[in-house]
Amino acid sequence: MGAHMLRVAGRFVLDRLYPPSCLLCGADTVQAGLVCGACFVRLPMLGPPYCKACAQPQASSALLGADGLCAACERRHPVWDQGRAAFVYDAAARDMILRLKYADQIDYAAFLAKHMVRAGQDVLAPDALVVPVPVHRWRLLSRRYNQAALLSRHIARMQGSEHGPDVLERLRATVRLARFSRGARRQEMQGVMRVRARWRTLLHGRTVVLVDDMLTTGATATACVQVLREAGAQKIHLLVAGVVPERPGLDIDLQEMH
């Protein structure tokens, strides 16, 4: 019996012993790693119209400029080139991302990555280097994994792209930034990220796709992009599983963070 037949037979036995179930509600599904139909329609999948820089969903394409940018990004473009998100960070998508991030449920990574590839198909160039946003080593020790690195690994594998899981290093832990003012976020993220020495000459002229679980204020992504640019990356796109819907009083970090 060949290796493929052995895998098929093994999957058949496992499905009988442990029937595949929905990632969100536990209902039966055709195969493992999926969500049921009822949960799928609850997922706030992000599609046009959205801003091509901050990935924020828009009520109408008429709100976007000629380059596909929202009014805020036309005034002050983010430091990355283009931004894409698979889901609006709300309801079912929030539940899935938080389970991946805090509850050791790493099976969610493959599902989220699949939809991130769908959302980011136009920025995932064949020669792109896929790089995760890093976590600090103390957080990595307590959590045992970096959820962004799990996502980036799946994305690189699906696309056949080069994966750079250790390109970036976070030098110190930071606090949650969503409630901070822009100035406070800038101060908190100052000098937090750096490119590891062995990658510094390898980034020159490259297209980088920076991967994270979600985009909230953009401060962490901005800090990553700045050091990638300093190391010579030519184009840097941001790809996230979920984008937090725009809220009054919450402003994304844009180029004025330079």
PDB file of C-alpha atoms in Angstrom:
ATOM      1  CA  MET A   1       0.000   0.000   0.000  1.00  0.00           C
ATOM      2  CA  GLY A   2       1.413   3.395  -1.033  1.00  0.00           C
ATOM      3  CA  ALA A   3       1.899   6.370   1.261  1.00  0.00           C
ATOM      4  CA  HIS A   4      -1.140   8.169  -0.184  1.00  0.00           C
ATOM      5  CA  MET A   5      -3.407   5.174   0.456  1.00  0.00           C
ATOM      6  CA  LEU A   6      -2.059   4.871   3.988  1.00  0.00           C
ATOM      7  CA  ARG A   7      -2.900   8.533   4.647  1.00  0.00           C
ATOM      8  CA  VAL A   8      -6.399   8.071   3.236  1.00  0.00           C
ATOM      9  CA  ALA A   9      -6.957   4.955   5.327  1.00  0.00           C
ATOM     10  CA  GLY A  10      -5.618   6.687   8.436  1.00  0.00           C
ATOM     11  CA  ARG A  11      -7.883   9.693   7.882  1.00  0.00           C
ATOM     12  CA  PHE A  12     -10.880   7.358   7.431  1.00  0.00           C
ATOM     13  CA  VAL A  13     -10.158   5.638  10.757  1.00  0.00           C
ATOM     14  CA  LEU A  14      -9.651   8.944  12.580  1.00  0.00           C
ATOM     15  CA  ASP A  15     -12.890  10.360  11.143  1.00  0.00           C
ATOM     16  CA  ARG A  16     -14.739   7.349  12.498  1.00  0.00           C
ATOM     17  CA  LEU A  17     -13.135   7.595  15.927  1.00  0.00           C
ATOM     18  CA  TYR A  18     -13.205  11.413  16.098  1.00  0.00           C
ATOM     19  CA  PRO A  19     -15.787  12.794  13.633  1.00  0.00           C
ATOM     20  CA  PRO A  20     -14.679  16.149  12.141  1.00  0.00           C
ATOM     21  CA  SER A  21     -16.469  19.066  13.729  1.00  0.00           C
ATOM     22  CA  CYS A  22     -16.973  22.791  13.174  1.00  0.00           C
ATOM     23  CA  LEU A  23     -14.133  24.935  14.506  1.00  0.00           C
ATOM     24  CA  LEU A  24     -16.614  27.307  16.128  1.00  0.00           C
ATOM     25  CA  CYS A  25     -19.690  25.410  17.323  1.00  0.00           C
ATOM     26  CA  GLY A  26     -18.651  21.746  17.252  1.00  0.00           C
ATOM     27  CA  ALA A  27     -21.314  20.621  14.752  1.00  0.00           C
ATOM     28  CA  ASP A  28     -20.410  17.835  12.310  1.00  0.00           C
ATOM     29  CA  THR A  29     -18.515  18.877   9.174  1.00  0.00           C
ATOM     30  CA  VAL A  30     -17.373  17.048   6.058  1.00  0.00           C
ATOM     31  CA  GLN A  31     -13.714  17.241   7.065  1.00  0.00           C
ATOM     32  CA  ALA A  32     -11.579  18.588   9.881  1.00  0.00           C
ATOM     33  CA  GLY A  33     -10.479  22.209   9.928  1.00  0.00           C
ATOM     34  CA  LEU A  34     -13.708  23.679   8.550  1.00  0.00           C
ATOM     35  CA  VAL A  35     -16.691  25.580   9.910  1.00  0.00           C
ATOM     36  CA  CYS A  36     -20.271  24.481   9.404  1.00  0.00           C
ATOM     37  CA  GLY A  37     -22.620  26.323   7.053  1.00  0.00           C
ATOM     38  CA  ALA A  38     -24.405  28.140   9.874  1.00  0.00           C
ATOM     39  CA  CYS A  39     -21.134  29.487  11.318  1.00  0.00           C
ATOM     40  CA  PHE A  40     -19.690  30.307   7.908  1.00  0.00           C
ATOM     41  CA  VAL A  41     -22.492  32.747   7.126  1.00  0.00           C
ATOM     42  CA  ARG A  42     -21.795  34.468  10.470  1.00  0.00           C
ATOM     43  CA  LEU A  43     -18.162  35.090   9.579  1.00  0.00           C
ATOM     44  CA  PRO A  44     -17.723  38.736   8.519  1.00  0.00           C
ATOM     45  CA  MET A  45     -15.626  37.973   5.441  1.00  0.00           C
ATOM     46  CA  LEU A  46     -14.016  41.110   4.046  1.00  0.00           C
ATOM     47  CA  GLY A  47     -14.525  41.880   0.378  1.00  0.00           C
ATOM     48  CA  PRO A  48     -14.818  44.971  -1.821  1.00  0.00           C
ATOM     49  CA  PRO A  49     -15.240  47.804  -1.261  1.00  0.00           C
ATOM     50  CA  TYR A  50     -12.354  48.268   1.170  1.00  0.00           C
ATOM     51  CA  CYS A  51      -9.398  50.624   1.402  1.00  0.00           C
ATOM     52  CA  LYS A  52      -6.324  49.128  -0.254  1.00  0.00           C
ATOM     53  CA  ALA A  53      -4.027  50.647   2.362  1.00  0.00           C
ATOM     54  CA  CYS A  54      -5.693  50.237   5.769  1.00  0.00           C
ATOM     55  CA  ALA A  55      -8.069  47.422   4.669  1.00  0.00           C
ATOM     56  CA  GLN A  56     -11.024  49.138   6.355  1.00  0.00           C
ATOM     57  CA  PRO A  57     -14.382  48.085   4.838  1.00  0.00           C
ATOM     58  CA  GLN A  58     -16.259  50.896   3.108  1.00  0.00           C
ATOM     59  CA  ALA A  59     -19.996  51.422   2.781  1.00  0.00           C
ATOM     60  CA  SER A  60     -19.619  52.278  -0.899  1.00  0.00           C
ATOM     61  CA  SER A  61     -16.904  52.254  -3.559  1.00  0.00           C
ATOM     62  CA  ALA A  62     -17.781  55.921  -4.079  1.00  0.00           C
ATOM     63  CA  LEU A  63     -15.955  56.614  -0.786  1.00  0.00           C
ATOM     64  CA  LEU A  64     -12.676  55.414  -2.291  1.00  0.00           C
ATOM     65  CA  GLY A  65     -10.345  57.545  -4.390  1.00  0.00           C
ATOM     66  CA  ALA A  66      -8.863  56.666  -7.761  1.00  0.00           C
ATOM     67  CA  ASP A  67      -6.151  54.513  -6.149  1.00  0.00           C
ATOM     68  CA  GLY A  68      -8.645  52.632  -3.992  1.00  0.00           C
ATOM     69  CA  LEU A  69      -7.771  54.556  -0.848  1.00  0.00           C
ATOM     70  CA  CYS A  70     -10.124  55.861   1.811  1.00  0.00           C
ATOM     71  CA  ALA A  71     -10.070  59.584   2.584  1.00  0.00           C
ATOM     72  CA  ALA A  72      -7.864  59.121   5.660  1.00  0.00           C
ATOM     73  CA  CYS A  73      -5.223  57.140   3.755  1.00  0.00           C
ATOM     74  CA  GLU A  74      -5.285  59.637   0.898  1.00  0.00           C
ATOM     75  CA  ARG A  75      -4.373  62.317   3.423  1.00  0.00           C
ATOM     76  CA  ARG A  76      -1.721  60.238   5.243  1.00  0.00           C
ATOM     77  CA  HIS A  77      -0.789  56.898   3.744  1.00  0.00           C
ATOM     78  CA  PRO A  78       0.314  54.107   6.142  1.00  0.00           C
ATOM     79  CA  VAL A  79       4.011  53.287   6.065  1.00  0.00           C
ATOM     80  CA  TRP A  80       3.295  49.956   4.352  1.00  0.00           C
ATOM     81  CA  ASP A  81       2.374  49.875   0.655  1.00  0.00           C
ATOM     82  CA  GLN A  82      -0.882  47.906   0.664  1.00  0.00           C
ATOM     83  CA  GLY A  83      -2.956  46.254   3.368  1.00  0.00           C
ATOM     84  CA  ARG A  84      -5.294  43.265   3.145  1.00  0.00           C
ATOM     85  CA  ALA A  85      -7.499  41.508   5.713  1.00  0.00           C
ATOM     86  CA  ALA A  86      -9.495  38.293   5.501  1.00  0.00           C
ATOM     87  CA  PHE A  87     -12.216  39.234   7.997  1.00  0.00           C
ATOM     88  CA  VAL A  88     -13.683  42.152   9.851  1.00  0.00           C
ATOM     89  CA  TYR A  89     -12.684  41.599  13.475  1.00  0.00           C
ATOM     90  CA  ASP A  90     -16.160  41.102  14.840  1.00  0.00           C
ATOM     91  CA  ALA A  91     -18.310  38.327  16.321  1.00  0.00           C
ATOM     92  CA  ALA A  92     -17.285  34.909  14.944  1.00  0.00           C
ATOM     93  CA  ALA A  93     -13.969  36.110  13.499  1.00  0.00           C
ATOM     94  CA  ARG A  94     -12.993  37.626  16.850  1.00  0.00           C
ATOM     95  CA  ASP A  95     -13.826  34.359  18.599  1.00  0.00           C
ATOM     96  CA  MET A  96     -11.683  32.383  16.162  1.00  0.00           C
ATOM     97  CA  ILE A  97      -8.678  34.717  16.355  1.00  0.00           C
ATOM     98  CA  LEU A  98      -8.774  34.871  20.167  1.00  0.00           C
ATOM     99  CA  ARG A  99      -8.962  31.088  20.429  1.00  0.00           C
ATOM    100  CA  LEU A 100      -5.863  30.846  18.249  1.00  0.00           C
ATOM    101  CA  LYS A 101      -4.057  33.576  20.160  1.00  0.00           C
ATOM    102  CA  TYR A 102      -4.824  32.710  23.770  1.00  0.00           C
ATOM    103  CA  ALA A 103      -6.433  29.261  24.003  1.00  0.00           C
ATOM    104  CA  ASP A 104      -3.819  27.000  22.370  1.00  0.00           C
ATOM    105  CA  GLN A 105      -6.253  26.124  19.589  1.00  0.00           C
ATOM    106  CA  ILE A 106      -3.700  26.197  16.789  1.00  0.00           C
ATOM    107  CA  ASP A 107      -5.987  24.308  14.396  1.00  0.00           C
ATOM    108  CA  TYR A 108      -7.531  27.675  13.610  1.00  0.00           C
ATOM    109  CA  ALA A 109      -4.308  28.858  11.956  1.00  0.00           C
ATOM    110  CA  ALA A 110      -4.760  26.822   8.770  1.00  0.00           C
ATOM    111  CA  PHE A 111      -8.357  27.987   8.289  1.00  0.00           C
ATOM    112  CA  LEU A 112      -7.504  31.640   8.867  1.00  0.00           C
ATOM    113  CA  ALA A 113      -4.407  31.419   6.646  1.00  0.00           C
ATOM    114  CA  LYS A 114      -6.472  29.965   3.794  1.00  0.00           C
ATOM    115  CA  HIS A 115      -8.741  33.010   3.838  1.00  0.00           C
ATOM    116  CA  MET A 116      -5.798  35.363   4.259  1.00  0.00           C
ATOM    117  CA  VAL A 117      -4.362  33.928   1.035  1.00  0.00           C
ATOM    118  CA  ARG A 118      -7.718  34.587  -0.637  1.00  0.00           C
ATOM    119  CA  ALA A 119      -7.733  38.179   0.599  1.00  0.00           C
ATOM    120  CA  GLY A 120      -4.084  38.846  -0.186  1.00  0.00           C
ATOM    121  CA  GLN A 121      -3.739  37.075  -3.508  1.00  0.00           C
ATOM    122  CA  ASP A 122      -2.817  40.276  -5.335  1.00  0.00           C
ATOM    123  CA  VAL A 123       0.005  41.172  -2.906  1.00  0.00           C
ATOM    124  CA  LEU A 124       1.413  37.669  -2.441  1.00  0.00           C
ATOM    125  CA  ALA A 125       3.845  37.854  -5.348  1.00  0.00           C
ATOM    126  CA  PRO A 126       5.736  34.621  -6.200  1.00  0.00           C
ATOM    127  CA  ASP A 127       9.034  36.124  -5.028  1.00  0.00           C
ATOM    128  CA  ALA A 128       7.613  37.690  -1.855  1.00  0.00           C
ATOM    129  CA  LEU A 129       9.183  36.947   1.505  1.00  0.00           C
ATOM    130  CA  VAL A 130       6.513  36.151   4.100  1.00  0.00           C
ATOM    131  CA  VAL A 131       7.434  37.542   7.525  1.00  0.00           C
ATOM    132  CA  PRO A 132       5.444  37.351  10.791  1.00  0.00           C
ATOM    133  CA  VAL A 133       5.186  40.115  13.360  1.00  0.00           C
ATOM    134  CA  PRO A 134       7.323  38.828  16.275  1.00  0.00           C
ATOM    135  CA  VAL A 135       6.410  38.443  19.923  1.00  0.00           C
ATOM    136  CA  HIS A 136       8.830  39.080  22.779  1.00  0.00           C
ATOM    137  CA  ARG A 137      10.693  36.015  24.044  1.00  0.00           C
ATOM    138  CA  TRP A 138       9.006  36.143  27.463  1.00  0.00           C
ATOM    139  CA  ARG A 139       5.584  36.130  25.849  1.00  0.00           C
ATOM    140  CA  LEU A 140       6.709  33.318  23.581  1.00  0.00           C
ATOM    141  CA  LEU A 141       7.773  31.291  26.610  1.00  0.00           C
ATOM    142  CA  SER A 142       4.409  31.781  28.330  1.00  0.00           C
ATOM    143  CA  ARG A 143       2.286  31.251  25.189  1.00  0.00           C
ATOM    144  CA  ARG A 144       4.626  28.625  23.643  1.00  0.00           C
ATOM    145  CA  TYR A 145       3.994  29.853  20.091  1.00  0.00           C
ATOM    146  CA  ASN A 146       3.657  33.003  18.017  1.00  0.00           C
ATOM    147  CA  GLN A 147       0.241  33.020  16.347  1.00  0.00           C
ATOM    148  CA  ALA A 148       1.508  35.310  13.566  1.00  0.00           C
ATOM    149  CA  ALA A 149       4.285  32.824  12.780  1.00  0.00           C
ATOM    150  CA  LEU A 150       1.767  29.968  12.590  1.00  0.00           C
ATOM    151  CA  LEU A 151      -0.283  31.990  10.109  1.00  0.00           C
ATOM    152  CA  SER A 152       2.737  33.050   8.047  1.00  0.00           C
ATOM    153  CA  ARG A 153       4.027  29.478   7.863  1.00  0.00           C
ATOM    154  CA  HIS A 154       0.728  28.232   6.439  1.00  0.00           C
ATOM    155  CA  ILE A 155       0.516  31.162   4.009  1.00  0.00           C
ATOM    156  CA  ALA A 156       4.059  30.622   2.714  1.00  0.00           C
ATOM    157  CA  ARG A 157       3.407  26.907   2.302  1.00  0.00           C
ATOM    158  CA  MET A 158       0.144  27.476   0.419  1.00  0.00           C
ATOM    159  CA  GLN A 159       1.782  29.999  -1.896  1.00  0.00           C
ATOM    160  CA  GLY A 160       5.133  28.259  -2.277  1.00  0.00           C
ATOM    161  CA  SER A 161       6.760  31.451  -0.996  1.00  0.00           C
ATOM    162  CA  GLU A 162       9.905  31.899   1.051  1.00  0.00           C
ATOM    163  CA  HIS A 163       9.187  32.083   4.761  1.00  0.00           C
ATOM    164  CA  GLY A 164      11.257  34.221   7.124  1.00  0.00           C
ATOM    165  CA  PRO A 165       9.943  33.356  10.608  1.00  0.00           C
ATOM    166  CA  ASP A 166      12.958  34.907  12.339  1.00  0.00           C
ATOM    167  CA  VAL A 167      13.521  38.022  10.190  1.00  0.00           C
ATOM    168  CA  LEU A 168      12.221  40.346  12.909  1.00  0.00           C
ATOM    169  CA  GLU A 169      13.005  40.416  16.607  1.00  0.00           C
ATOM    170  CA  ARG A 170      11.030  42.185  19.324  1.00  0.00           C
ATOM    171  CA  LEU A 171      13.520  43.608  21.808  1.00  0.00           C
ATOM    172  CA  ARG A 172      11.131  44.242  24.684  1.00  0.00           C
ATOM    173  CA  ALA A 173       7.559  43.513  25.642  1.00  0.00           C
ATOM    174  CA  THR A 174       4.977  46.250  25.126  1.00  0.00           C
ATOM    175  CA  VAL A 175       1.577  46.987  26.595  1.00  0.00           C
ATOM    176  CA  ARG A 176      -1.685  46.930  24.642  1.00  0.00           C
ATOM    177  CA  LEU A 177      -1.827  50.106  22.614  1.00  0.00           C
ATOM    178  CA  ALA A 178      -5.453  50.551  21.509  1.00  0.00           C
ATOM    179  CA  ARG A 179      -6.338  53.039  24.262  1.00  0.00           C
ATOM    180  CA  PHE A 180      -3.140  55.067  23.881  1.00  0.00           C
ATOM    181  CA  SER A 181      -2.884  58.341  21.993  1.00  0.00           C
ATOM    182  CA  ARG A 182      -0.859  58.318  18.789  1.00  0.00           C
ATOM    183  CA  GLY A 183       2.041  60.034  20.546  1.00  0.00           C
ATOM    184  CA  ALA A 184       2.010  57.526  23.400  1.00  0.00           C
ATOM    185  CA  ARG A 185       1.930  54.630  20.928  1.00  0.00           C
ATOM    186  CA  ARG A 186       4.876  56.088  19.069  1.00  0.00           C
ATOM    187  CA  GLN A 187       6.852  56.416  22.306  1.00  0.00           C
ATOM    188  CA  GLU A 188       5.948  52.891  23.460  1.00  0.00           C
ATOM    189  CA  MET A 189       7.061  51.331  20.144  1.00  0.00           C
ATOM    190  CA  GLN A 190      10.290  53.328  19.819  1.00  0.00           C
ATOM    191  CA  GLY A 191      13.202  50.938  19.288  1.00  0.00           C
ATOM    192  CA  VAL A 192      11.110  47.820  19.911  1.00  0.00           C
ATOM    193  CA  MET A 193      11.775  46.012  16.610  1.00  0.00           C
ATOM    194  CA  ARG A 194      14.917  45.130  14.730  1.00  0.00           C
ATOM    195  CA  VAL A 195      15.920  42.969  11.768  1.00  0.00           C
ATOM    196  CA  ARG A 196      18.143  40.059  12.789  1.00  0.00           C
ATOM    197  CA  ALA A 197      21.713  40.418  11.564  1.00  0.00           C
ATOM    198  CA  ARG A 198      21.735  37.481   9.140  1.00  0.00           C
ATOM    199  CA  TRP A 199      18.760  38.926   7.225  1.00  0.00           C
ATOM    200  CA  ARG A 200      19.992  42.501   6.841  1.00  0.00           C
ATOM    201  CA  THR A 201      21.758  41.998   3.513  1.00  0.00           C
ATOM    202  CA  LEU A 202      19.119  39.548   2.244  1.00  0.00           C
ATOM    203  CA  LEU A 203      16.237  42.041   2.380  1.00  0.00           C
ATOM    204  CA  HIS A 204      17.648  44.519  -0.130  1.00  0.00           C
ATOM    205  CA  GLY A 205      15.198  45.024  -2.992  1.00  0.00           C
ATOM    206  CA  ARG A 206      12.782  42.349  -1.718  1.00  0.00           C
ATOM    207  CA  THR A 207       9.003  42.408  -1.556  1.00  0.00           C
ATOM    208  CA  VAL A 208       7.913  41.523   1.975  1.00  0.00           C
ATOM    209  CA  VAL A 209       4.447  40.458   3.106  1.00  0.00           C
ATOM    210  CA  LEU A 210       4.175  41.203   6.824  1.00  0.00           C
ATOM    211  CA  VAL A 211       1.702  38.888   8.563  1.00  0.00           C
ATOM    212  CA  ASP A 212      -0.201  39.409  11.814  1.00  0.00           C
ATOM    213  CA  ASP A 213      -3.402  38.141  13.392  1.00  0.00           C
ATOM    214  CA  MET A 214      -5.139  41.527  13.420  1.00  0.00           C
ATOM    215  CA  LEU A 215      -4.784  45.206  12.646  1.00  0.00           C
ATOM    216  CA  THR A 216      -5.939  47.560  15.384  1.00  0.00           C
ATOM    217  CA  THR A 217      -3.996  50.831  15.573  1.00  0.00           C
ATOM    218  CA  GLY A 218      -1.224  49.820  13.199  1.00  0.00           C
ATOM    219  CA  ALA A 219       1.506  50.861  15.661  1.00  0.00           C
ATOM    220  CA  THR A 220       3.146  47.428  15.837  1.00  0.00           C
ATOM    221  CA  ALA A 221       3.009  46.941  12.068  1.00  0.00           C
ATOM    222  CA  THR A 222       4.436  50.444  11.577  1.00  0.00           C
ATOM    223  CA  ALA A 223       7.410  49.658  13.822  1.00  0.00           C
ATOM    224  CA  CYS A 224       8.057  46.461  11.845  1.00  0.00           C
ATOM    225  CA  VAL A 225       7.787  48.194   8.482  1.00  0.00           C
ATOM    226  CA  GLN A 226      10.190  50.943   9.499  1.00  0.00           C
ATOM    227  CA  VAL A 227      13.037  48.538  10.308  1.00  0.00           C
ATOM    228  CA  LEU A 228      12.320  46.422   7.211  1.00  0.00           C
ATOM    229  CA  ARG A 229      12.606  49.571   5.076  1.00  0.00           C
ATOM    230  CA  GLU A 230      15.842  50.540   6.787  1.00  0.00           C
ATOM    231  CA  ALA A 231      17.189  47.082   5.905  1.00  0.00           C
ATOM    232  CA  GLY A 232      16.408  47.686   2.218  1.00  0.00           C
ATOM    233  CA  ALA A 233      13.034  46.047   1.585  1.00  0.00           C
ATOM    234  CA  GLN A 234      11.539  47.630  -1.523  1.00  0.00           C
ATOM    235  CA  LYS A 235       7.831  46.889  -1.101  1.00  0.00           C
ATOM    236  CA  ILE A 236       6.108  45.918   2.128  1.00  0.00           C
ATOM    237  CA  HIS A 237       2.499  44.789   2.241  1.00  0.00           C
ATOM    238  CA  LEU A 238       0.492  43.999   5.376  1.00  0.00           C
ATOM    239  CA  LEU A 239      -1.716  40.902   5.533  1.00  0.00           C
ATOM    240  CA  VAL A 240      -3.872  40.210   8.601  1.00  0.00           C
ATOM    241  CA  ALA A 241      -6.589  37.778   9.589  1.00  0.00           C
ATOM    242  CA  GLY A 242      -8.867  40.490  10.980  1.00  0.00           C
ATOM    243  CA  VAL A 243      -9.115  44.260  10.803  1.00  0.00           C
ATOM    244  CA  VAL A 244     -10.749  46.049  13.732  1.00  0.00           C
ATOM    245  CA  PRO A 245     -13.651  48.168  12.406  1.00  0.00           C
ATOM    246  CA  GLU A 246     -13.037  51.881  12.541  1.00  0.00           C
ATOM    247  CA  ARG A 247     -14.197  53.356  15.836  1.00  0.00           C
ATOM    248  CA  PRO A 248     -14.590  56.984  16.865  1.00  0.00           C
ATOM    249  CA  GLY A 249     -11.467  58.167  18.630  1.00  0.00           C
ATOM    250  CA  LEU A 250      -9.290  55.345  17.256  1.00  0.00           C
ATOM    251  CA  ASP A 251      -6.796  56.583  14.683  1.00  0.00           C
ATOM    252  CA  ILE A 252      -4.475  54.320  12.750  1.00  0.00           C
ATOM    253  CA  ASP A 253      -0.765  55.134  12.866  1.00  0.00           C
ATOM    254  CA  LEU A 254       0.264  56.592   9.552  1.00  0.00           C
ATOM    255  CA  GLN A 255       3.356  58.105   8.031  1.00  0.00           C
ATOM    256  CA  GLU A 256       3.684  60.827  10.606  1.00  0.00           C
ATOM    257  CA  MET A 257       5.125  58.197  12.931  1.00  0.00           C
ATOM    258  CA  HIS A 258       8.426  58.543  11.022  1.00  0.00           C
TER     259      HIS A 258
END
